[in-house]
mmCIF file of C-alpha atoms in Angstrom:
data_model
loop_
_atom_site.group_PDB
_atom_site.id
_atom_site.type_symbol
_atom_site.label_atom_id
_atom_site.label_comp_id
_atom_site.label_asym_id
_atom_site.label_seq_id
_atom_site.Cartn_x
_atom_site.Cartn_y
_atom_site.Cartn_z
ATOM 1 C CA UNK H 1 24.417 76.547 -87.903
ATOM 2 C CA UNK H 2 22.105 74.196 -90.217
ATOM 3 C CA UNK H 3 21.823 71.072 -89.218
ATOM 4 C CA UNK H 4 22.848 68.338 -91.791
ATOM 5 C CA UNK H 5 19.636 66.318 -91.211
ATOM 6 C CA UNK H 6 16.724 67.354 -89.705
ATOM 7 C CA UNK H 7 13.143 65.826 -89.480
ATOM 8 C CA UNK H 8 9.919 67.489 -88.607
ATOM 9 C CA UNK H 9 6.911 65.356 -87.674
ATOM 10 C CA UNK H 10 8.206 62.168 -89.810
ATOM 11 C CA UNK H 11 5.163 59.558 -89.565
ATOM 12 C CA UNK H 12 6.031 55.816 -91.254
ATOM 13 C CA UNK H 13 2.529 53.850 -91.505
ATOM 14 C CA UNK H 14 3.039 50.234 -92.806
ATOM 15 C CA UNK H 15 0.703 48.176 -93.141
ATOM 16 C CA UNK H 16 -1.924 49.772 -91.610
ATOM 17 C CA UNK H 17 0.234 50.351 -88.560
ATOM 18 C CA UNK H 18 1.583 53.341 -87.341
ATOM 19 C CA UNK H 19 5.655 52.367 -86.910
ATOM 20 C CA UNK H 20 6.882 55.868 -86.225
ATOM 21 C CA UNK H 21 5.183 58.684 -85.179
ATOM 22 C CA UNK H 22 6.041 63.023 -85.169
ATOM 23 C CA UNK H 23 9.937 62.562 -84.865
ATOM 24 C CA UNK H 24 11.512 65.542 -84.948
ATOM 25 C CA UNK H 25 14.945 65.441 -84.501
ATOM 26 C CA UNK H 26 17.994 67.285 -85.573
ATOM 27 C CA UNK H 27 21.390 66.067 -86.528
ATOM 28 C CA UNK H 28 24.062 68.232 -86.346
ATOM 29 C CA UNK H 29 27.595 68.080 -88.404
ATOM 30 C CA UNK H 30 30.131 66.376 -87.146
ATOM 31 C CA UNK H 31 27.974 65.166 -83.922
ATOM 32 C CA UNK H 32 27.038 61.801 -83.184
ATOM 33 C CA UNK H 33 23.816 60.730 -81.718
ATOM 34 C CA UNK H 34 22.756 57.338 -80.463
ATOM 35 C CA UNK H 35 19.172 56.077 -80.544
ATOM 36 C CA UNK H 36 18.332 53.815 -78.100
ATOM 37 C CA UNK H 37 14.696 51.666 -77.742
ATOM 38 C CA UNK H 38 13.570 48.422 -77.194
ATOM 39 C CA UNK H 39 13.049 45.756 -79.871
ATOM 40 C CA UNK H 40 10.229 46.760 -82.768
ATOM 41 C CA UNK H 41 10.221 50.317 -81.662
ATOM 42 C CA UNK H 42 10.828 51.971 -85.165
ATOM 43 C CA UNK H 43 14.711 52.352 -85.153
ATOM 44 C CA UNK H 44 15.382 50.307 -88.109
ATOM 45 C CA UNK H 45 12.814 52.379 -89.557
ATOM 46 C CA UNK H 46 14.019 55.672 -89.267
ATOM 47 C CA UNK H 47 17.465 54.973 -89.846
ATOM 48 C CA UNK H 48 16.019 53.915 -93.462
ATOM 49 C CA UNK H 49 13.767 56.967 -93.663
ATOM 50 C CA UNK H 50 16.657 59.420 -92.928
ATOM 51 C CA UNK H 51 18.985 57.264 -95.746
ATOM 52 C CA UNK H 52 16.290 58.086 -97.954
ATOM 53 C CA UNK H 53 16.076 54.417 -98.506
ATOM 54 C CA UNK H 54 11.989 54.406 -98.223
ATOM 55 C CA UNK H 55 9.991 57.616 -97.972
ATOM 56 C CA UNK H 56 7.463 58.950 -95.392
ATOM 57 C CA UNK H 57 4.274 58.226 -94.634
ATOM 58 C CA UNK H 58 3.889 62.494 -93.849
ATOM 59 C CA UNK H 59 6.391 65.054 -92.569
ATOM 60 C CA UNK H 60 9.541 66.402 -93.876
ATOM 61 C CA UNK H 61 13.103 65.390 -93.695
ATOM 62 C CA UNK H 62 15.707 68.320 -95.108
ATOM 63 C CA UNK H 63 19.032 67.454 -95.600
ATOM 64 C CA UNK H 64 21.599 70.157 -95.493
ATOM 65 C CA UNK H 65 18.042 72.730 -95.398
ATOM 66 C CA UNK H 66 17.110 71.251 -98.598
ATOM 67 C CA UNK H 67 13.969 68.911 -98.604
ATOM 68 C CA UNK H 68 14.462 65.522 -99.723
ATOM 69 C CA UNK H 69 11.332 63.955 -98.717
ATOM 70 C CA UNK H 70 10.301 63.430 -102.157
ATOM 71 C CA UNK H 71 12.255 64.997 -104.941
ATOM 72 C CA UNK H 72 14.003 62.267 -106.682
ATOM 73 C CA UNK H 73 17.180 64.946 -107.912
ATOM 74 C CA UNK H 74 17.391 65.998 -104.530
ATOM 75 C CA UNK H 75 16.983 62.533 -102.991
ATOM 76 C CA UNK H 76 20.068 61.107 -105.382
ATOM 77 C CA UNK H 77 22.542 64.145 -104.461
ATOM 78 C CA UNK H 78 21.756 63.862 -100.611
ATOM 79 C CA UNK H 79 22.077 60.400 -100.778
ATOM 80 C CA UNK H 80 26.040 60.418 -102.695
ATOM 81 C CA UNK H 81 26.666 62.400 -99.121
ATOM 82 C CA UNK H 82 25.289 59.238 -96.570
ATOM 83 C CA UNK H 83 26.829 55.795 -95.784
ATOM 84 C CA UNK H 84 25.115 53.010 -94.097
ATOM 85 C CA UNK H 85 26.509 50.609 -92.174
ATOM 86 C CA UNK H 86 24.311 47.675 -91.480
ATOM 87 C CA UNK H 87 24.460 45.039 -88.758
ATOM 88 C CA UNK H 88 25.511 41.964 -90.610
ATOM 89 C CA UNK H 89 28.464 43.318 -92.223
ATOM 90 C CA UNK H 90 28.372 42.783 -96.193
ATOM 91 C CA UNK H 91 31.113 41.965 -97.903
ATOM 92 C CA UNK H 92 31.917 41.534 -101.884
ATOM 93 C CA UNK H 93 33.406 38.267 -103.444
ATOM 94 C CA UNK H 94 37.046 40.218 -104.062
ATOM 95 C CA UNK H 95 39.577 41.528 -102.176
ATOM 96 C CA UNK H 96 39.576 43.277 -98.750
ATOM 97 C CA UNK H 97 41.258 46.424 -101.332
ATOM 98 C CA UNK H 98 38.310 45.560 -103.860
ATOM 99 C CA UNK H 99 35.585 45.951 -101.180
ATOM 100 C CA UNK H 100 36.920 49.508 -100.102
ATOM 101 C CA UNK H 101 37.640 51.047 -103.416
ATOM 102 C CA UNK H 102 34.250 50.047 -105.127
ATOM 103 C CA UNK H 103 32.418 53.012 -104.132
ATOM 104 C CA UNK H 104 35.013 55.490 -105.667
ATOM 105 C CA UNK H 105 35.435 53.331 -108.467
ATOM 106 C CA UNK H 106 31.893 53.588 -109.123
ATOM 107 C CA UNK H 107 32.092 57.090 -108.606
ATOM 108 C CA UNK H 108 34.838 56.529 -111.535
ATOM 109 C CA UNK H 109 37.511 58.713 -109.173
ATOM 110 C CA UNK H 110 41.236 58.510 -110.658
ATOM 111 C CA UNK H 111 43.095 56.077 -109.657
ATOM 112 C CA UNK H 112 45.506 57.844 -107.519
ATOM 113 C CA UNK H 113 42.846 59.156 -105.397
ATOM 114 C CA UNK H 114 41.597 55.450 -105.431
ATOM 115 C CA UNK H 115 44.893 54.641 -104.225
ATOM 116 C CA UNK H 116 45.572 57.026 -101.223
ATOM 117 C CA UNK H 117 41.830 56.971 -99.925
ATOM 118 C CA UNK H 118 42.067 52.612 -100.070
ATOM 119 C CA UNK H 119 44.980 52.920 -98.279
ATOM 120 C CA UNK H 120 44.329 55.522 -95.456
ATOM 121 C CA UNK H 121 41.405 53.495 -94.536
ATOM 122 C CA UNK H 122 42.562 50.742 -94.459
ATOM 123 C CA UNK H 123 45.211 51.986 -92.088
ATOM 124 C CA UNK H 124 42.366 53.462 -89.858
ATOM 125 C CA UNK H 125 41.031 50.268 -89.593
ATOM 126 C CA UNK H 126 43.471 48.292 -88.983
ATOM 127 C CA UNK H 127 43.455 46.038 -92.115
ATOM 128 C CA UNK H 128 46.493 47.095 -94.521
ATOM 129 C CA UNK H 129 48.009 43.853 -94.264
ATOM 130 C CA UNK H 130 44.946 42.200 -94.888
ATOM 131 C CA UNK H 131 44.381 44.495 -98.800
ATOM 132 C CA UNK H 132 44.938 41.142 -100.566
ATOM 133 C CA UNK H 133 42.869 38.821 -98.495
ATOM 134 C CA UNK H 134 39.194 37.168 -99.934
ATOM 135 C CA UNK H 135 37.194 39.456 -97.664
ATOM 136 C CA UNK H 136 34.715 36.229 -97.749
ATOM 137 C CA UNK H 137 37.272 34.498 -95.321
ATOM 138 C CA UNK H 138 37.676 37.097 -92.522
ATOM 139 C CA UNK H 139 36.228 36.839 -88.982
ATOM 140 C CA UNK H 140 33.004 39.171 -88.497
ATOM 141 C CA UNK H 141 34.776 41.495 -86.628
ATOM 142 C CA UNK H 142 37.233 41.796 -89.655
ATOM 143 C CA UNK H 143 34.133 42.157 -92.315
ATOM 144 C CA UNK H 144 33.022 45.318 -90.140
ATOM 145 C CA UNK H 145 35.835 47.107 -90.153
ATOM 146 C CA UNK H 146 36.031 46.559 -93.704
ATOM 147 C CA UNK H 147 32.440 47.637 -94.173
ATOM 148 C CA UNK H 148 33.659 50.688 -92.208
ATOM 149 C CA UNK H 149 36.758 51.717 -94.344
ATOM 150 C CA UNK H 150 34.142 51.320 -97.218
ATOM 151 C CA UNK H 151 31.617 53.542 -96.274
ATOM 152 C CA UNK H 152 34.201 56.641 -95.099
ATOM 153 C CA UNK H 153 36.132 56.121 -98.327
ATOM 154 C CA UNK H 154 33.528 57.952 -99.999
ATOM 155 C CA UNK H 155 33.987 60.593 -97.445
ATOM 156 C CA UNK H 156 30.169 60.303 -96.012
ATOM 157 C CA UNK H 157 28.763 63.818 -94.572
ATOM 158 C CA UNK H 158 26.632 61.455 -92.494
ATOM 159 C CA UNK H 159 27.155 57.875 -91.589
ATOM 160 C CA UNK H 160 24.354 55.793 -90.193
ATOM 161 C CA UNK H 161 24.964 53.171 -88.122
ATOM 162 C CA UNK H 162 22.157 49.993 -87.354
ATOM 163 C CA UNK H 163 23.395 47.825 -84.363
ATOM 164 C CA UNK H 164 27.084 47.819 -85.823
ATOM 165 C CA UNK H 165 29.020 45.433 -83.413
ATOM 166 C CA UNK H 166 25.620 43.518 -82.216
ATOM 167 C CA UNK H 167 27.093 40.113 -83.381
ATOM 168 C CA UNK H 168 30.853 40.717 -82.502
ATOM 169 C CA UNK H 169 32.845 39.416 -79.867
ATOM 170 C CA UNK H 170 34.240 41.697 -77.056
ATOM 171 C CA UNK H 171 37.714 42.518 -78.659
ATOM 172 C CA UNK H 172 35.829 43.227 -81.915
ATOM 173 C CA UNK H 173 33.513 45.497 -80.546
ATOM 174 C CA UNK H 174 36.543 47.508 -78.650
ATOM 175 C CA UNK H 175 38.169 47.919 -82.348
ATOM 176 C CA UNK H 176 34.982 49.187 -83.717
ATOM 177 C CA UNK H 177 34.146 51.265 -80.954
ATOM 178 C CA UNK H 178 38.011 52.451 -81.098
ATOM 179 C CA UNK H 179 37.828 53.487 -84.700
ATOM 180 C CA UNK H 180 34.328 54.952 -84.383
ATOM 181 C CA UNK H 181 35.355 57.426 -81.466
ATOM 182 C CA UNK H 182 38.495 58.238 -83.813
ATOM 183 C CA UNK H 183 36.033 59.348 -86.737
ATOM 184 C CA UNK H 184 33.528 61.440 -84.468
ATOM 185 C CA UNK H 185 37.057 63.173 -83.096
ATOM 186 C CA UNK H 186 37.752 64.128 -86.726
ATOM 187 C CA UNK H 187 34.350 66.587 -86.709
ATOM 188 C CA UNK H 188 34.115 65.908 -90.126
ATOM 189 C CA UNK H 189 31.646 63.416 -89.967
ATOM 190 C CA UNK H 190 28.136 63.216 -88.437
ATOM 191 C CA UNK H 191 26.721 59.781 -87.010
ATOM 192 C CA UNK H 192 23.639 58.674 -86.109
ATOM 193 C CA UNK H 193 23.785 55.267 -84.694
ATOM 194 C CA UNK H 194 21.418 52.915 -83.359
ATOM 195 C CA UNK H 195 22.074 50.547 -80.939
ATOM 196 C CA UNK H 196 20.632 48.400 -77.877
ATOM 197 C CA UNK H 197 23.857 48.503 -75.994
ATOM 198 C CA UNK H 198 22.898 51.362 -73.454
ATOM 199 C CA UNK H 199 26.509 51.736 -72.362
ATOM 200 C CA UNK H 200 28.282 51.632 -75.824
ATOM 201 C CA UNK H 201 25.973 54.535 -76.337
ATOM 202 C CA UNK H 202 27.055 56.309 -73.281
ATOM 203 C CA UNK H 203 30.728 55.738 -74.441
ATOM 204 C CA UNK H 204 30.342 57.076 -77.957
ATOM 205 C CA UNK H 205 27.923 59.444 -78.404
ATOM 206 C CA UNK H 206 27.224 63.437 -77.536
ATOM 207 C CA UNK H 207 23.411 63.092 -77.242
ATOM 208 C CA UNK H 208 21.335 60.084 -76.664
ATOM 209 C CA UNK H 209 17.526 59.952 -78.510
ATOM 210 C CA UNK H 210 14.960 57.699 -76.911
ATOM 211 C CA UNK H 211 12.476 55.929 -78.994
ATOM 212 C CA UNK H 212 9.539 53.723 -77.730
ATOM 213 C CA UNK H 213 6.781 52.606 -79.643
ATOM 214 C CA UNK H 214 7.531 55.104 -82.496
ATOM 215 C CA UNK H 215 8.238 57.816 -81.070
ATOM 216 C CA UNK H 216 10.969 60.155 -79.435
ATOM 217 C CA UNK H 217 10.276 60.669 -75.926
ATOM 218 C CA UNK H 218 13.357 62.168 -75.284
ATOM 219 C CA UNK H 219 16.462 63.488 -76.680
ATOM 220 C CA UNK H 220 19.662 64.721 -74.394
ATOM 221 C CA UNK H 221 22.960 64.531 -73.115
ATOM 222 C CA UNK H 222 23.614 61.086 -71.156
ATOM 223 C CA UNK H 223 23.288 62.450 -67.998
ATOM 224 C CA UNK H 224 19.592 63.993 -69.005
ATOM 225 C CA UNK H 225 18.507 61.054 -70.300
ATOM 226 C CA UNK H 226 19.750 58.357 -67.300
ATOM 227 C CA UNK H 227 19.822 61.099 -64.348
ATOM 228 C CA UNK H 228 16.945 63.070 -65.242
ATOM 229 C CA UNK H 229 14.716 61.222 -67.754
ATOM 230 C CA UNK H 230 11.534 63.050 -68.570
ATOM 231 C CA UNK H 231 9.323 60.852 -68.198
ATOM 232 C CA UNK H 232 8.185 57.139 -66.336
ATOM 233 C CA UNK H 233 8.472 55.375 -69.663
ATOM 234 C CA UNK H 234 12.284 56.857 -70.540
ATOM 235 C CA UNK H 235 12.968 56.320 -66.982
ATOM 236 C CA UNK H 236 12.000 51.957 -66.684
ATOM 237 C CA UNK H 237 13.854 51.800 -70.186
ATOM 238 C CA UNK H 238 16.801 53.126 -68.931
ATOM 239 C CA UNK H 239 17.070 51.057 -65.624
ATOM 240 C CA UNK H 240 15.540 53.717 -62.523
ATOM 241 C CA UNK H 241 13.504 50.913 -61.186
ATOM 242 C CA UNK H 242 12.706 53.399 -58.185
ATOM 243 C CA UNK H 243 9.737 55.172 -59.468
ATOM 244 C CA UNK H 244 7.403 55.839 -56.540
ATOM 245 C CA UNK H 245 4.097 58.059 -56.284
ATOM 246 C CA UNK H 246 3.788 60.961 -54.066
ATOM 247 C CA UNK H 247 2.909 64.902 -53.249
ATOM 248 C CA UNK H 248 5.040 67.344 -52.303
ATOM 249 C CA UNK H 249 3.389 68.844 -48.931
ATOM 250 C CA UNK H 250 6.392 71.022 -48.146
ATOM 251 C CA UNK H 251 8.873 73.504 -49.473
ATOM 252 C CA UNK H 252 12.189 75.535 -48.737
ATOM 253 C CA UNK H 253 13.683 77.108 -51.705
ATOM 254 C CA UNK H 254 14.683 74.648 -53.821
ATOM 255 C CA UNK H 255 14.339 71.447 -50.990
ATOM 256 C CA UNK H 256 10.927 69.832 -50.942
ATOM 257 C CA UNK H 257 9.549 67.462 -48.495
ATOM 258 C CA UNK H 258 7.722 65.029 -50.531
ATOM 259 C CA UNK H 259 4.931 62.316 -49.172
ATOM 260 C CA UNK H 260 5.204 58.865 -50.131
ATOM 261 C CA UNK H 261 2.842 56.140 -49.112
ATOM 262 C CA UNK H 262 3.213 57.685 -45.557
ATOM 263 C CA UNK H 263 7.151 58.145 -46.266
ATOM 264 C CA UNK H 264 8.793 61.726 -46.228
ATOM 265 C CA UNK H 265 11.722 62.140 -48.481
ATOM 266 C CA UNK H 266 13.519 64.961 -49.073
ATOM 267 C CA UNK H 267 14.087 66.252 -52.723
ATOM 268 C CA UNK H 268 15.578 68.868 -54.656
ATOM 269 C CA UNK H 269 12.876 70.519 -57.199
ATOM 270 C CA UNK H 270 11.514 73.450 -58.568
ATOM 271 C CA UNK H 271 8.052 71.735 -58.603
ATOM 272 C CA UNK H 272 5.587 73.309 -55.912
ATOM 273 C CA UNK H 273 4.130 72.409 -53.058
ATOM 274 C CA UNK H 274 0.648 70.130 -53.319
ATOM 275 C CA UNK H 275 1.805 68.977 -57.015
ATOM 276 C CA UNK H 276 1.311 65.351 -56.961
ATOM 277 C CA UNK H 277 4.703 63.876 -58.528
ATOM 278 C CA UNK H 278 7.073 60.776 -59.492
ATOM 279 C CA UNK H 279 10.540 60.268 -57.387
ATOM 280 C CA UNK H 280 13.053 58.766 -59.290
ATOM 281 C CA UNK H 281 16.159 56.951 -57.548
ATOM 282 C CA UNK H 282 18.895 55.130 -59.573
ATOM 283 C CA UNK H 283 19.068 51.614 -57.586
ATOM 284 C CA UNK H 284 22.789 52.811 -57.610
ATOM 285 C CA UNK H 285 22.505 55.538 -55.759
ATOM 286 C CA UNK H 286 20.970 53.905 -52.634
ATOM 287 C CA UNK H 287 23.731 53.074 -50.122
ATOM 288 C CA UNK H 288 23.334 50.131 -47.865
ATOM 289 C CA UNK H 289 24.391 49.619 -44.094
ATOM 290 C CA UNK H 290 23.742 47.426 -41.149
ATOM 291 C CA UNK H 291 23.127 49.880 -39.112
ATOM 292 C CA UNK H 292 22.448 54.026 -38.605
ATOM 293 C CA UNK H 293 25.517 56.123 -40.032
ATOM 294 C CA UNK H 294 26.240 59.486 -40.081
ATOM 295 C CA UNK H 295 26.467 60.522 -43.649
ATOM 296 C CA UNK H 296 25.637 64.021 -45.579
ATOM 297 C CA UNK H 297 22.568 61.582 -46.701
ATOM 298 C CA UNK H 298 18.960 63.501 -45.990
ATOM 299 C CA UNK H 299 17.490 60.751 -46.619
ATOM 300 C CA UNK H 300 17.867 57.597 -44.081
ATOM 301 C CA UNK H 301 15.003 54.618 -43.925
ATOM 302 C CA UNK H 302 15.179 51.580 -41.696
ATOM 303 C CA UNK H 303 13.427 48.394 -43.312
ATOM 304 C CA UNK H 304 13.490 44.972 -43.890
ATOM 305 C CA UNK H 305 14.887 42.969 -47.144
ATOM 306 C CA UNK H 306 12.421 41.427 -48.744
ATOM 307 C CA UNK H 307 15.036 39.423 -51.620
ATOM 308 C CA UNK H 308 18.238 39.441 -52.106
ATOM 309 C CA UNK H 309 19.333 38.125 -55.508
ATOM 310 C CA UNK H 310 23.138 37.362 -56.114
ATOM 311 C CA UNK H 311 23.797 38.742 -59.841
ATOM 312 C CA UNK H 312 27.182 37.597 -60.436
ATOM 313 C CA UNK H 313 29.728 40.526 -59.001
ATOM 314 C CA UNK H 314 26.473 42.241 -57.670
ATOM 315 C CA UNK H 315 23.672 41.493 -55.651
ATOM 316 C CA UNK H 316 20.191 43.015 -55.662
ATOM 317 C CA UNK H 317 18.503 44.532 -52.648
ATOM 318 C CA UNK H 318 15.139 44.956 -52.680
ATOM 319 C CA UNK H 319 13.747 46.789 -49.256
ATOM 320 C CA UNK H 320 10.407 47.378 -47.388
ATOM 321 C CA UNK H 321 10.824 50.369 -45.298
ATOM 322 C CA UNK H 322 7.121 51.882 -45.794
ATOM 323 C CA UNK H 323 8.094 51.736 -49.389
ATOM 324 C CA UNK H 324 9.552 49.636 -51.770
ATOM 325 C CA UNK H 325 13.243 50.509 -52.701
ATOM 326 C CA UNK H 326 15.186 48.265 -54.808
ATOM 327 C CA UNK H 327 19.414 48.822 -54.756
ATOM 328 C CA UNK H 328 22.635 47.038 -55.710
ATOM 329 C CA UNK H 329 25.908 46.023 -53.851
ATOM 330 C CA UNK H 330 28.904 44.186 -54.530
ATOM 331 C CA UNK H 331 27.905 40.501 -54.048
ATOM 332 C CA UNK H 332 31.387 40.799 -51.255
ATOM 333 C CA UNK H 333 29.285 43.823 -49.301
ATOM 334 C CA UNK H 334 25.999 41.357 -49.004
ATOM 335 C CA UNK H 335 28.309 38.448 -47.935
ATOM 336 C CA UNK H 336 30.287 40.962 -45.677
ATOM 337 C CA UNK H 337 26.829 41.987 -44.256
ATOM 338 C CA UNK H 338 25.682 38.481 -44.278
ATOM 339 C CA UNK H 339 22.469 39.759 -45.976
ATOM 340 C CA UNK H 340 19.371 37.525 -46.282
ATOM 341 C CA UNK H 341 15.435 37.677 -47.118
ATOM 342 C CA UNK H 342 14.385 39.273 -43.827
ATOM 343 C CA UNK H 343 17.669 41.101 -42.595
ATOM 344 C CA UNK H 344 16.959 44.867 -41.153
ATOM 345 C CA UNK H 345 19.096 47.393 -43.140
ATOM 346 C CA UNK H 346 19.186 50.988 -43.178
ATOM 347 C CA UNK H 347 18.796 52.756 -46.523
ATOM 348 C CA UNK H 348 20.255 56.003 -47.218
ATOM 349 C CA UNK H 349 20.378 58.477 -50.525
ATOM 350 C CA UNK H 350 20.871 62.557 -50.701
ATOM 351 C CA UNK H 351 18.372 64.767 -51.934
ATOM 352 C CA UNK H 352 20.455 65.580 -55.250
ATOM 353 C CA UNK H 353 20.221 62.321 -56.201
ATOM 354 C CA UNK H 354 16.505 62.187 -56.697
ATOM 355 C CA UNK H 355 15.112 63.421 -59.973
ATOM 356 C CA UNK H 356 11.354 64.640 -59.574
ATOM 357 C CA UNK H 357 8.714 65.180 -62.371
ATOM 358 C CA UNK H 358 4.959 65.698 -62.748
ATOM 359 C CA UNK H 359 2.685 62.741 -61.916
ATOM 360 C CA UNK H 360 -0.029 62.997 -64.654
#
């Protein structure tokens, strides 16, 4: 199938600086896919690009396999299929009912269609008995979901999404995320949202993009992107904070004995022996005890904390046993434990929990 929006090698120079770089990405209808990145990193930027809100610096972006990088006809019909929804939620000085039904009205729809669309959406949402309220006077929370029934009532092809519950509180954020995962369950409308909530995107969408300093360095399911990034700069952004340097010096099928600083670990791979490589351990995947335990654990290290910082309803381990390993446990564990700077813990992880790639 076509995608609905796909971009090939879309470059955005402003200013004399190079904000994105080559993205090439493909949206698929009635998918959703989250974009993740630290601050300044282009999202923003792209998510205007792809609403054909400002045009590329070079490269292509076809909507529906037509391209609408620069024809102004097929610009304005692609762009009567989008909705944006921004950050700040915008409202109109009139009625919550006003605010929905201005897009069809200035599509000059009957008014019966008016009518039903206004009201289904505002029944998705959650704000039918709020139709008659100044929309100026609702809580934020109440302005996004508003924003939300506005942009569907059109009945988008694509909805984009910038940092949409960034300034709401928790039980806001629930509703939006509620009525967000009801939409994407519909299939009738793709999303591509951007957010810097890691875990809302785990929650909501079907693929996950990466984007650092302009570019995409990665685009995948969660689990690809947080269990097996591709690379040392996809893996610090996404919290594996266990990124050590070593060479594989031995090999059985798919299990590889793998040299670091003097360590052996044991990994599963399909890299060869003598290729010099990164291991990759989730700080949640190490498992901490006071002393030697028989576990299905390959890997077992004796050392000696260096810190241990209480972080609220967790505490962080970091360990010395030859090499640096850095871990988690419930704050009740370390006080169980009685851990301190200096304590001698063993450290234990299984070989499938390692994710191994190329040292360049």
């Amino acid at each position: 199938m076509v995608p609905i929006i796909e971009t090939r090698c879309l470059s955005r120079i402003y200013e004399k600086q190079q904000v994105l770089k080559d993205v090439s990405l493909k949206l698929e209808h009635g998918d959703m896919l989250a974009l993740i990145g630290p601050n300044g990193a282009g999202k923003t930027t792209l998510l205007r690009l792809l609403d054909l809100l400002d045009k590329p610096s070079s490269g292509q972006i076809y909507f529906d396999d037509v391209d609408v990088t620069s024809s102004g006809k097929n610009r304005l019909r692609a762009r009567r299929r989008m909705a944006f929804i921004h950050q700040k939620p915008i409202v109109f000085n009139m009625n919550v009912y006003n605010n929905v039904a201005c897009g069809l009205k200035f599509r000059h729809e009957d008014k019966r269609t008016i009518k039903d669309r206004v009201e289904h959406l505002l029944e998705l949402v959650g704000m039918s008995d709020y139709r008659k309220r100044d929309a100026r006077t609702l809580s934020g929370g109440e302005m996004q979901r508003v924003a939300i029934a506005r942009a569907l009532v059109t009945e988008p092809e694509v909805l984009f999404l910038d940092e949409p519950t960034a300034n709401l509180d928790p039980a806001s954020v629930s509703k939006v995320e509620e009525i967000l995962s009801r939409i994407m369950s519909e299939g009738r409308t793709a999303m591509l949202m951007v957010t810097h909530d890691m875990e809302q995107g785990q929650r909501l969408a079907r693929k996950i993009g990466v984007l650092i300093n302009g570019e995409i360095l990665q685009i995948g399911s969660t689990s690809d992107i947080f269990f097996a990034p591709a690379s040392t700069r996809v893996a610090e952004f996404v919290g594996v904070v266990n990124i050590l340097p070593g060479t594989i010096t031995g090999k059985e099928d798919d299990l590889a004995i793998i040299n670091v600083n003097g360590v052996e670990i044991q990994a599963i791979t399909e890299l060869a022996r003598g290729e010099n490589v990164h291991v990759m351990i989730r700080p949640e995947d190490i498992t901490f005890t006071r002393t030697r335990e028989t576990s299905s654990a390959r890997n077992t290290f004796e050392g000696r904390t260096s810190r241990v910082i209480p972080l609220g309803p967790l505490t962080r381990v970091e360990l010395d046993c030859g090499m640096p390993l850095l871990g988690v446990v419930t704050t009740r564990s370390a006080s169980e434990m009685k851990l301190m700077t200096g304590s001698m813990l063993y450290a234990s992880f299984k070989a499938t929990a390692i994710h191994v790639i190329k040292r360049a």
